[in-house]
Short mmCIF file of C-alpha atoms in Angstrom, two decimals:
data_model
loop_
_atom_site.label_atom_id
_atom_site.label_comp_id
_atom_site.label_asym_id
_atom_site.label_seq_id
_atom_site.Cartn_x
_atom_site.Cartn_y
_atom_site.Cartn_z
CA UNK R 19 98.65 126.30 60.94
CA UNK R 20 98.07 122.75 60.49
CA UNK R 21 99.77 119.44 61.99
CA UNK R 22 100.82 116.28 60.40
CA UNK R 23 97.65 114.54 61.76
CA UNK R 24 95.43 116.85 59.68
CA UNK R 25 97.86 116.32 56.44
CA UNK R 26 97.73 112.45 56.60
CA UNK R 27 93.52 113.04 56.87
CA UNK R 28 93.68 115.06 53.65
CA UNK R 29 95.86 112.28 51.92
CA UNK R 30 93.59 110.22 52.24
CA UNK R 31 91.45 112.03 49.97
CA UNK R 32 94.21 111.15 47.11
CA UNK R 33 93.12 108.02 45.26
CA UNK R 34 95.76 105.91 43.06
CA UNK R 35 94.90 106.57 39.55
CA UNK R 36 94.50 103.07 38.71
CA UNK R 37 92.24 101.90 41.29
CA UNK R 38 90.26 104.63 42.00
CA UNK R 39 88.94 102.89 45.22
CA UNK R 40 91.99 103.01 47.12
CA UNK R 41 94.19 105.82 48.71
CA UNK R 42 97.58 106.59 48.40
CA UNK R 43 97.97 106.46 52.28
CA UNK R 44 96.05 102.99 52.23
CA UNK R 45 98.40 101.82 50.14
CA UNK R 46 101.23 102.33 52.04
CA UNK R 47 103.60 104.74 49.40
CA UNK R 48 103.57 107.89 51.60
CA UNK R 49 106.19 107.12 54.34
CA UNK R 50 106.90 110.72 55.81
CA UNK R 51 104.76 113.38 56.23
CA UNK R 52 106.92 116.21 58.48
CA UNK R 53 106.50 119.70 59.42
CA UNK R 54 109.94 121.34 60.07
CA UNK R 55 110.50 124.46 62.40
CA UNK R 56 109.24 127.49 59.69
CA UNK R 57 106.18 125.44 58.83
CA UNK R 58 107.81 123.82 55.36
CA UNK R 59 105.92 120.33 54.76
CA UNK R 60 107.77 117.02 53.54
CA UNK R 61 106.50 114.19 51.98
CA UNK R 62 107.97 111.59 50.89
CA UNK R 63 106.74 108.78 48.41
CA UNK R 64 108.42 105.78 47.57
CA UNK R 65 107.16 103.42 44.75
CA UNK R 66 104.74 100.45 44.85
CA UNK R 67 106.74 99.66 41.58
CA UNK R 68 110.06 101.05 40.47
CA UNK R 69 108.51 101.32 36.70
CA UNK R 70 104.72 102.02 37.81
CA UNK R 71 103.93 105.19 35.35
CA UNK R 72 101.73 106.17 37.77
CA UNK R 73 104.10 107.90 40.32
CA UNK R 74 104.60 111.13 38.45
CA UNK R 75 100.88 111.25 38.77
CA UNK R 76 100.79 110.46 42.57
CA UNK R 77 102.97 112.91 43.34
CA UNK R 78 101.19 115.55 41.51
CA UNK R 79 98.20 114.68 42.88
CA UNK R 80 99.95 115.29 46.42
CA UNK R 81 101.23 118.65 45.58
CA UNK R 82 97.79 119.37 44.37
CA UNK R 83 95.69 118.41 47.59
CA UNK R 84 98.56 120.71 49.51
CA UNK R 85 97.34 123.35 47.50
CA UNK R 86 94.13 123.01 47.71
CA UNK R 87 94.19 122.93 51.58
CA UNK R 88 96.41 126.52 51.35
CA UNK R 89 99.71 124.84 51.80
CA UNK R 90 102.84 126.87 49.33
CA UNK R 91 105.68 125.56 51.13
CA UNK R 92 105.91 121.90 50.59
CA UNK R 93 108.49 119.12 48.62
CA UNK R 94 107.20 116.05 47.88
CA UNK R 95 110.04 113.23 47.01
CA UNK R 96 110.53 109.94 46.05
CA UNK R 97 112.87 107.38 47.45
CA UNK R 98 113.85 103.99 48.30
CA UNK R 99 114.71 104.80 51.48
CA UNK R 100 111.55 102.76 52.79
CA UNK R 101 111.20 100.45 49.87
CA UNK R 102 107.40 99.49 49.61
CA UNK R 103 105.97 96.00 50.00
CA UNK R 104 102.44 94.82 49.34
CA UNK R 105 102.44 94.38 53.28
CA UNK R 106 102.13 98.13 53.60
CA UNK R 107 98.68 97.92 52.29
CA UNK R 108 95.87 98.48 55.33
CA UNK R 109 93.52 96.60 56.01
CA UNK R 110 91.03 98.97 54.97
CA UNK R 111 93.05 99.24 51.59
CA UNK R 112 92.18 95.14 51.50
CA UNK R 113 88.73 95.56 51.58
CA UNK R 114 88.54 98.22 49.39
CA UNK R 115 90.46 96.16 46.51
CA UNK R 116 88.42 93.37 47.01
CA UNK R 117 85.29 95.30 46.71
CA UNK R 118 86.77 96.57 43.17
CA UNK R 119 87.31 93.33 42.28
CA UNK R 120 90.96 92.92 42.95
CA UNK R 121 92.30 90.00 44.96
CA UNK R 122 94.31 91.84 47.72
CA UNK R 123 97.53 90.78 48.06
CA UNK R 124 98.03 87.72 50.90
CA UNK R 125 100.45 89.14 54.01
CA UNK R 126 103.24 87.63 54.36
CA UNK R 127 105.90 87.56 57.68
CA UNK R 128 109.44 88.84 56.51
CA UNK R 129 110.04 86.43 53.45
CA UNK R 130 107.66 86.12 50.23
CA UNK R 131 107.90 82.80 49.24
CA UNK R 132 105.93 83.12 45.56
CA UNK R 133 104.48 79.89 45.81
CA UNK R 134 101.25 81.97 47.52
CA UNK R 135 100.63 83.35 44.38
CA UNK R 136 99.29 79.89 43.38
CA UNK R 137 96.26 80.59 46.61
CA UNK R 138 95.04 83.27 45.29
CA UNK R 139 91.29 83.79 46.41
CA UNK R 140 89.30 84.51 43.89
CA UNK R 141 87.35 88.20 45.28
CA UNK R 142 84.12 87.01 43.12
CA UNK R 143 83.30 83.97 44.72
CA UNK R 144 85.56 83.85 47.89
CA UNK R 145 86.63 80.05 46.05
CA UNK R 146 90.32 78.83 46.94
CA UNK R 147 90.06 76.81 43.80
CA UNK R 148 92.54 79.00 41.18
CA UNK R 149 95.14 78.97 39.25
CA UNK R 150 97.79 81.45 38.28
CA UNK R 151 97.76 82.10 35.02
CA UNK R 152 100.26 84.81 34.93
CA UNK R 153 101.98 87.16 37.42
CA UNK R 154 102.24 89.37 34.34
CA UNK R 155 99.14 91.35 34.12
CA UNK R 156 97.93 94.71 32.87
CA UNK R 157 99.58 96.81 35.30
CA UNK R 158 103.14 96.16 36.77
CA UNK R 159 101.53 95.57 40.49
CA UNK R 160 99.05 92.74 39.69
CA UNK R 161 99.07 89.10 38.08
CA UNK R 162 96.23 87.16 36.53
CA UNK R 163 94.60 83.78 37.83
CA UNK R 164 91.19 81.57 36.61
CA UNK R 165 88.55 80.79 39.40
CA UNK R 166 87.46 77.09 38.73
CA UNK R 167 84.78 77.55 41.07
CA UNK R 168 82.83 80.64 39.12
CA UNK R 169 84.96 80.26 35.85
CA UNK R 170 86.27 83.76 35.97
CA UNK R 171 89.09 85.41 35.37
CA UNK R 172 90.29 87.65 37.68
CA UNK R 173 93.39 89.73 39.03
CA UNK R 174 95.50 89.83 42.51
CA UNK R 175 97.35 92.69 43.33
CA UNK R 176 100.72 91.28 43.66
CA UNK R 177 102.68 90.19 47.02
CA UNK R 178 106.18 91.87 46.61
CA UNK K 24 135.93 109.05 48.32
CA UNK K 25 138.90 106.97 46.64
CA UNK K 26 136.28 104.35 45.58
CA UNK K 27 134.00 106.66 43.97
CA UNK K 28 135.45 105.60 40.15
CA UNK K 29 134.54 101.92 41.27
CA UNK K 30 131.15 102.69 42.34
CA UNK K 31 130.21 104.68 39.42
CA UNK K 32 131.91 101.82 37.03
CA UNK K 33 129.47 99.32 38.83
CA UNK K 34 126.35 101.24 38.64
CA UNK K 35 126.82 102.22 34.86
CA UNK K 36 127.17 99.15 33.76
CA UNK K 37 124.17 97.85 35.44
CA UNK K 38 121.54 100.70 34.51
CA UNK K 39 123.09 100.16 31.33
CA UNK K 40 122.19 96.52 31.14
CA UNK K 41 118.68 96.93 32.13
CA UNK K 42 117.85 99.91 29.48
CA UNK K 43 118.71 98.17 26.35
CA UNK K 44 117.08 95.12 27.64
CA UNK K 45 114.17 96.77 28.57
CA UNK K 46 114.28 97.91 25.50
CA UNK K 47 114.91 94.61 23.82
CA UNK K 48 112.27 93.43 25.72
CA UNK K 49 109.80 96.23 24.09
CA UNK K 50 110.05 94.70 20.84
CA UNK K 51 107.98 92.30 21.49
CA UNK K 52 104.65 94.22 22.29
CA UNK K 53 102.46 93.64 20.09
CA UNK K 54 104.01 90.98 18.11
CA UNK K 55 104.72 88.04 21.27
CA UNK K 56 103.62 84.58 20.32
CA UNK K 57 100.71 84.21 22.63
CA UNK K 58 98.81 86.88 24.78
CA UNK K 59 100.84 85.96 27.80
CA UNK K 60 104.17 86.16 26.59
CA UNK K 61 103.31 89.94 24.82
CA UNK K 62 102.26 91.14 28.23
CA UNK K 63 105.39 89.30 30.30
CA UNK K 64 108.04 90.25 27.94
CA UNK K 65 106.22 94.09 28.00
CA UNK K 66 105.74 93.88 31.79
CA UNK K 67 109.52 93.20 32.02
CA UNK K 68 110.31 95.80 29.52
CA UNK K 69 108.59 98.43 32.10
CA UNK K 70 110.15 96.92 35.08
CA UNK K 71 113.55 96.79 33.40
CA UNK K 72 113.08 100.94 32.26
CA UNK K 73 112.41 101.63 36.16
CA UNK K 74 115.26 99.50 37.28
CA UNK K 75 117.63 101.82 34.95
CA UNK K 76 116.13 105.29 36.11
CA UNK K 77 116.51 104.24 39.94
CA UNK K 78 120.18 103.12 39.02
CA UNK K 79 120.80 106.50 36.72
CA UNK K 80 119.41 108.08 39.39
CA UNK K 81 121.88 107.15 42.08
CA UNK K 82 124.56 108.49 39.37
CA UNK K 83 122.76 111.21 39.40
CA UNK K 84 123.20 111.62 43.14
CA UNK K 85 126.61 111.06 42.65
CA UNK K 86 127.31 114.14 40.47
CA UNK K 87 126.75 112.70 36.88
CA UNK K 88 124.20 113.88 34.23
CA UNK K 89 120.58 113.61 34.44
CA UNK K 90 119.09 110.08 33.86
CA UNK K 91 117.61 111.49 30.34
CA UNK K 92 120.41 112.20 29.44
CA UNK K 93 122.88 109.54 30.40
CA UNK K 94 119.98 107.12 28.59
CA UNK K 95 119.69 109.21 25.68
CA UNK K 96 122.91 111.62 24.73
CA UNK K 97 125.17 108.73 24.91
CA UNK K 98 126.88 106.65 21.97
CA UNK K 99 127.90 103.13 21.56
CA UNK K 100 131.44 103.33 22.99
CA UNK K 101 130.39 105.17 26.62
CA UNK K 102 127.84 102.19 27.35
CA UNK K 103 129.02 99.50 29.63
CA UNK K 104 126.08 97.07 28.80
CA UNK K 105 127.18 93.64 28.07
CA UNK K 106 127.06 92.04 24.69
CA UNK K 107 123.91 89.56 25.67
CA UNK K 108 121.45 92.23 26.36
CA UNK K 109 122.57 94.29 22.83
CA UNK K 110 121.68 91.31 20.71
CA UNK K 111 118.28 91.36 18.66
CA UNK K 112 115.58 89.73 19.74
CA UNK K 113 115.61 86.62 17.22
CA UNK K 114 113.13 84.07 17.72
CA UNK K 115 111.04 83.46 20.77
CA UNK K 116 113.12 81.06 21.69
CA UNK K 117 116.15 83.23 21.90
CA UNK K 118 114.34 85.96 24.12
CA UNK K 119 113.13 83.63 26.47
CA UNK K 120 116.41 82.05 26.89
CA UNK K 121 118.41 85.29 27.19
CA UNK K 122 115.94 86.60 30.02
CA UNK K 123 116.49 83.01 31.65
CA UNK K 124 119.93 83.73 31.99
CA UNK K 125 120.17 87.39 32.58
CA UNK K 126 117.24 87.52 35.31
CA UNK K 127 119.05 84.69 37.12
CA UNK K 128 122.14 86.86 37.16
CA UNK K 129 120.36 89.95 38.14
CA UNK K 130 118.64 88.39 41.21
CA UNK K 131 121.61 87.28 42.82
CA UNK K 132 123.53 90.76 41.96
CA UNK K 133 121.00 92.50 43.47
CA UNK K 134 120.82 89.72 46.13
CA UNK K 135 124.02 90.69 46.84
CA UNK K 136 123.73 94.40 46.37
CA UNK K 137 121.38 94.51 49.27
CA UNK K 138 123.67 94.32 51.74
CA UNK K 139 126.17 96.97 49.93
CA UNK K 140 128.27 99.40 52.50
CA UNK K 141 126.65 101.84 50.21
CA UNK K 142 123.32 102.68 51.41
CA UNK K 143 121.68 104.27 48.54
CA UNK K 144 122.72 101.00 46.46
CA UNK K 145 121.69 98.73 49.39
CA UNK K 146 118.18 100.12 49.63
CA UNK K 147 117.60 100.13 45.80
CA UNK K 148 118.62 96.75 45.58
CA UNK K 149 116.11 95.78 48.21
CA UNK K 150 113.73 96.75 46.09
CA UNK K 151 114.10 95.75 42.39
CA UNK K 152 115.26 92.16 43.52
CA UNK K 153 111.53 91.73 45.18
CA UNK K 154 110.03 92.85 41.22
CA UNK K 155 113.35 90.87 39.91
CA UNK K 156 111.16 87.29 41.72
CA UNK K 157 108.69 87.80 39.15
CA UNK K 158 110.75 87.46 36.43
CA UNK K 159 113.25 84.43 37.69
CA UNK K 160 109.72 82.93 38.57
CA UNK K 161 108.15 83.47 34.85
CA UNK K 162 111.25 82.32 33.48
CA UNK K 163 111.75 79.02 35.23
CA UNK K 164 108.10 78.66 34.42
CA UNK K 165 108.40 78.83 30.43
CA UNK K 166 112.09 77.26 30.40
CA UNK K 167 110.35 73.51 32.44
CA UNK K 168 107.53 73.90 30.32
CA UNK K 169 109.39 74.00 26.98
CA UNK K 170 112.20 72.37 28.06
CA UNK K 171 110.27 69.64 28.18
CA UNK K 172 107.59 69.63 25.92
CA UNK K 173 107.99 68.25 21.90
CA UNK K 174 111.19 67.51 20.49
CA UNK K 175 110.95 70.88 18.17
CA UNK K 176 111.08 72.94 21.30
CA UNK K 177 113.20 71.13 22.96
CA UNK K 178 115.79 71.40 20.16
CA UNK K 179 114.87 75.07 19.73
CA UNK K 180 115.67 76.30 22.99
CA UNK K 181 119.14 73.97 23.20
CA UNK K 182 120.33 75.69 20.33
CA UNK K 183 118.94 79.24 21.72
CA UNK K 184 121.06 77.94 24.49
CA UNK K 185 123.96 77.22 22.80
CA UNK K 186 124.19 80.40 20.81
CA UNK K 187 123.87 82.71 24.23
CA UNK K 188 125.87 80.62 25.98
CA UNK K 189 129.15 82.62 25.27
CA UNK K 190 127.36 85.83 25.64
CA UNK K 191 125.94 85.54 28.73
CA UNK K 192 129.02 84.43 30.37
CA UNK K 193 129.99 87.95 29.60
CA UNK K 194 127.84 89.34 32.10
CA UNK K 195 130.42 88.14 34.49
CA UNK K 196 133.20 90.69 32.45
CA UNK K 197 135.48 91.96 35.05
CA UNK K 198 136.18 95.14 35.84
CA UNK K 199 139.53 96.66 36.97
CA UNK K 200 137.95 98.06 40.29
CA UNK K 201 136.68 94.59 40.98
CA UNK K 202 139.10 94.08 44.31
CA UNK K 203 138.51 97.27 45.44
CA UNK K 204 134.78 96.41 45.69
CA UNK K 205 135.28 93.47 47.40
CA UNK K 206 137.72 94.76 50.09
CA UNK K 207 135.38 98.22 50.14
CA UNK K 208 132.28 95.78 50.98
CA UNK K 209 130.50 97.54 48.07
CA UNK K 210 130.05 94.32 46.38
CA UNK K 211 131.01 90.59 46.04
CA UNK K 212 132.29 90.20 42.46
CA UNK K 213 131.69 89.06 39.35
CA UNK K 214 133.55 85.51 40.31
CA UNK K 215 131.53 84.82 42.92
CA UNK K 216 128.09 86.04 41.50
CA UNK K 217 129.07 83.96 38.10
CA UNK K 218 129.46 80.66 40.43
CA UNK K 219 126.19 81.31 42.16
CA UNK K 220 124.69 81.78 39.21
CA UNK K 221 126.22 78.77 37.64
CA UNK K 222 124.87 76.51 40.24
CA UNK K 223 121.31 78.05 39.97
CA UNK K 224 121.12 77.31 36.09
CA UNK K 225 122.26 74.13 36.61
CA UNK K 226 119.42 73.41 39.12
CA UNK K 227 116.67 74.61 36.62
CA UNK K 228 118.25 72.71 33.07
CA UNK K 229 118.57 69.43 35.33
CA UNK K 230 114.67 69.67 35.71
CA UNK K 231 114.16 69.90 31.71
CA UNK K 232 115.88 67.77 28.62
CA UNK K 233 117.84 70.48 28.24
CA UNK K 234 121.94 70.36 28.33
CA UNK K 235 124.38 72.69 29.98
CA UNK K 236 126.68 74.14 28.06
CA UNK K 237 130.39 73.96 29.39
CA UNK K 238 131.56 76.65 31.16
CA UNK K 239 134.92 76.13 31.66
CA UNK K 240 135.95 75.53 27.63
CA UNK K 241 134.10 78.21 25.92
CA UNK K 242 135.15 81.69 25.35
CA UNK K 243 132.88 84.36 27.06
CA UNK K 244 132.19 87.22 24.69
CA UNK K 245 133.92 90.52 26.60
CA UNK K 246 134.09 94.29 26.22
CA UNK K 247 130.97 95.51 26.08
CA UNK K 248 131.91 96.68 29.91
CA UNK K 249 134.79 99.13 28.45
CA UNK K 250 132.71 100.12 25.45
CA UNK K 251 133.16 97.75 23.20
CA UNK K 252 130.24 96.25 21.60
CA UNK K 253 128.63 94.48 19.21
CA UNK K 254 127.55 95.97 15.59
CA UNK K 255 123.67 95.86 17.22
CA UNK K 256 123.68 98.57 20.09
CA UNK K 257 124.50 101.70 17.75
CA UNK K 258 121.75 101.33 15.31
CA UNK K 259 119.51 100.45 18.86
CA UNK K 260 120.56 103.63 20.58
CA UNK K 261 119.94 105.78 16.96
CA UNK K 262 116.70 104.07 16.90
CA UNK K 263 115.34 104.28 20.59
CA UNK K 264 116.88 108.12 20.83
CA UNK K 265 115.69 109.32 17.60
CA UNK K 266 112.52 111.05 18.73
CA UNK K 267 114.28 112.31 22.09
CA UNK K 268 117.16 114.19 19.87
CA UNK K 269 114.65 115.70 17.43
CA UNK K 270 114.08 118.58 20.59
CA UNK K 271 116.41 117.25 23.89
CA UNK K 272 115.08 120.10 25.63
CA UNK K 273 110.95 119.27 24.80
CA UNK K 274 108.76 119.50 27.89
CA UNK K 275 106.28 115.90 27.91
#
């Protein structure tokens, strides 16, 4: 048999699809993991985004790493019931999306006041000296700023 | 449940609203006027297509059809969107103008929403009025810019103003349930959201050249939430479903 301990280990195995770096259990979407009385797993996941594409995917790749570790009794389910919030990131998840290249997204205590988005730091040159350009970028979750001390562009995972 | 028809009336005609904006929003991928505005008018387009399916979702829940099928295998008449979001995309101007508008009224319904006596509601709510920031941010953004830029865009987006004026006061259509949401805690009303909203537009135009339009002497455009719409949303919903009803039951 197997506990939830050794199920949360395994998930972290599961990458998001878009940043390849990062795990779906350092990024904060997988808010259950439980093992009821017969041995049935649940997991639930609840989006970073309500339209991010990618959740069909995370999900699958869920199921699939149950399988793979000889689990056949399992549901895996989305909901709001925990809505997610860019504070749900670790800080290992941090690191790891800076070292991609990927401003992390600043905490925040209880209210997000957007005007952070304007301090972005830029994860090239560690330089406080940006600018948001956009909070629109090429994926829902992240916006796009210019570094006026290295003169790069670059992209922060968004606060939400 | 005796408030069940009120609930369902309530969530229609929002998933409703953000489908065939979403959709509206669509058009311009590919074709927005610079780089920026293509990916914030398609970001929003995504954002607005989640928003729907977690809202034809909770139908779902609550014993209606599948979301694909309450988005797709419906006509005009059973869609409780409101006139604004069914118009066509016009120039720039218009867009920007009509998302203005509409986002502001979305953030404080959902606002709202978040502290629903109905849970499900309550906790989606939470959640697509922290993405709904975003776009109340980018649109305040683009509306102080323009709004007070050159005199061509300043008379451009006055007379994008004027024209959607009538229409987006029809957001604030009432419904015939509307005192039983209020007493049922499910909601606050359109009255109340329309006056919040009111005071939040006004904030915004004061900061630009821009005039508000009165509110009190011109007629809101109304029926889109009991089916009656404009001549745009049928031709929309033939065009956006015509792939889907080639083979309804296709696996993607």
């Amino acid at each position: 048999m197997w506990t939830s301990e050794q199920i949360w280990t395994w998930l972290e195995e599961v990458k998001d699809p878009e940043i390849p770096v990062l795990s779906l259990v350092d990024l904060g979407v997988i808010t259950q993991v439980k093992i009821n009385e017969k041995g049935k797993v649940n997991i639930v996941l609840t989006p970073t985004f309500a339209g991010c594409p990618a959740m069909a995917y995370m999900k699958k790749a869920v199921e699939e790493s149950l399988q793979e570790h000889g689990i056949s009794d399992f549901k895996v389910t989305l909901s709001f019931d925990q809505p997610w919030n860019s504070n749900r990131i670790s800080e290992k998840g941090k690191k790891a999306l800076q070292q991609f290249g990927l401003a992390p997204p600043p905490s925040y205590d209880r209210i997000l006041d957007l005007e952070i988005l304007e301090q972005a730091i830029c994860p090239h040159c560690q330089s406080t000296n940006t600018t948001l350009r956009t909070p629109f970028g090429p994926t829902l979750c992240r916006s796009m700023h210019f570094c006026h001390n290295c003169h790069q562009s670059f992209e922060q995972f968004k606060p939400v | 449940m005796d408030y069940q028809p009120a609930l369902l009336d309530l969530l229609y005609k929002m998933a409703d609203d953000q489908f065939i904006l979403g959709h509206r929003n669509s058009e311009w991928t590919g074709i927005g006027p610079i780089l920026e505005e293509d990916i914030a008018f398609s970001s929003m387009a995504q954002d607005k297509l989640g928003h729907s399916l977690a809202l034809y979702q909770l139908l779902h829940e609550l014993g209606e059809a599948e979301p694909d099928t309450l988005a797709f295998m419906r006509n005009a008449s059973q869609f409780h969107c409101c006139h604004l979001v069914e118009l066509p995309i016009g120039e720039y101007e218009f867009s920007l103008i009509r998302h203005f508008l509409f986002d502001h009224a979305e953030l404080l319904r959902f606002e709202a929403l978040s502290q629903s006596t109905y849970e499900p509601l309550a906790k989606v709510a939470v959640k697509l009025k922290s993405e709904l920031k975003y776009h109340v941010l980018h649109a305040n953004t683009m509306i102080r810019q323009l709004g007070t830029a050159t005199p061509e865009s300043i008379e451009r987006l006055q007379n994008a103003l004027m024209n959607a004026w009538p229409y987006a006061l029809g957001i604030f259509e009432e419904s015939k349930w509307e005192e039983k949401l209020i007493a049922a805690h499910l909601f606050t009303g359109e009255i109340k959201l329309k006056q919040e909203w009111l005071d939040k537009i006004k904030t915004i135009l004061a900061q630009t050249n821009l005039k508000l339009p009165d509110a009190a002497t011109v007629n809101p455009a109304l029926g889109g939430r009991v089916g009656k719409h404009t001549s745009f949303l049928q031709p929309l919903l033939d065009e956006m479903t015509e792939v889907y009803k080639i083979d309804p039951s296709a696996e993607w």
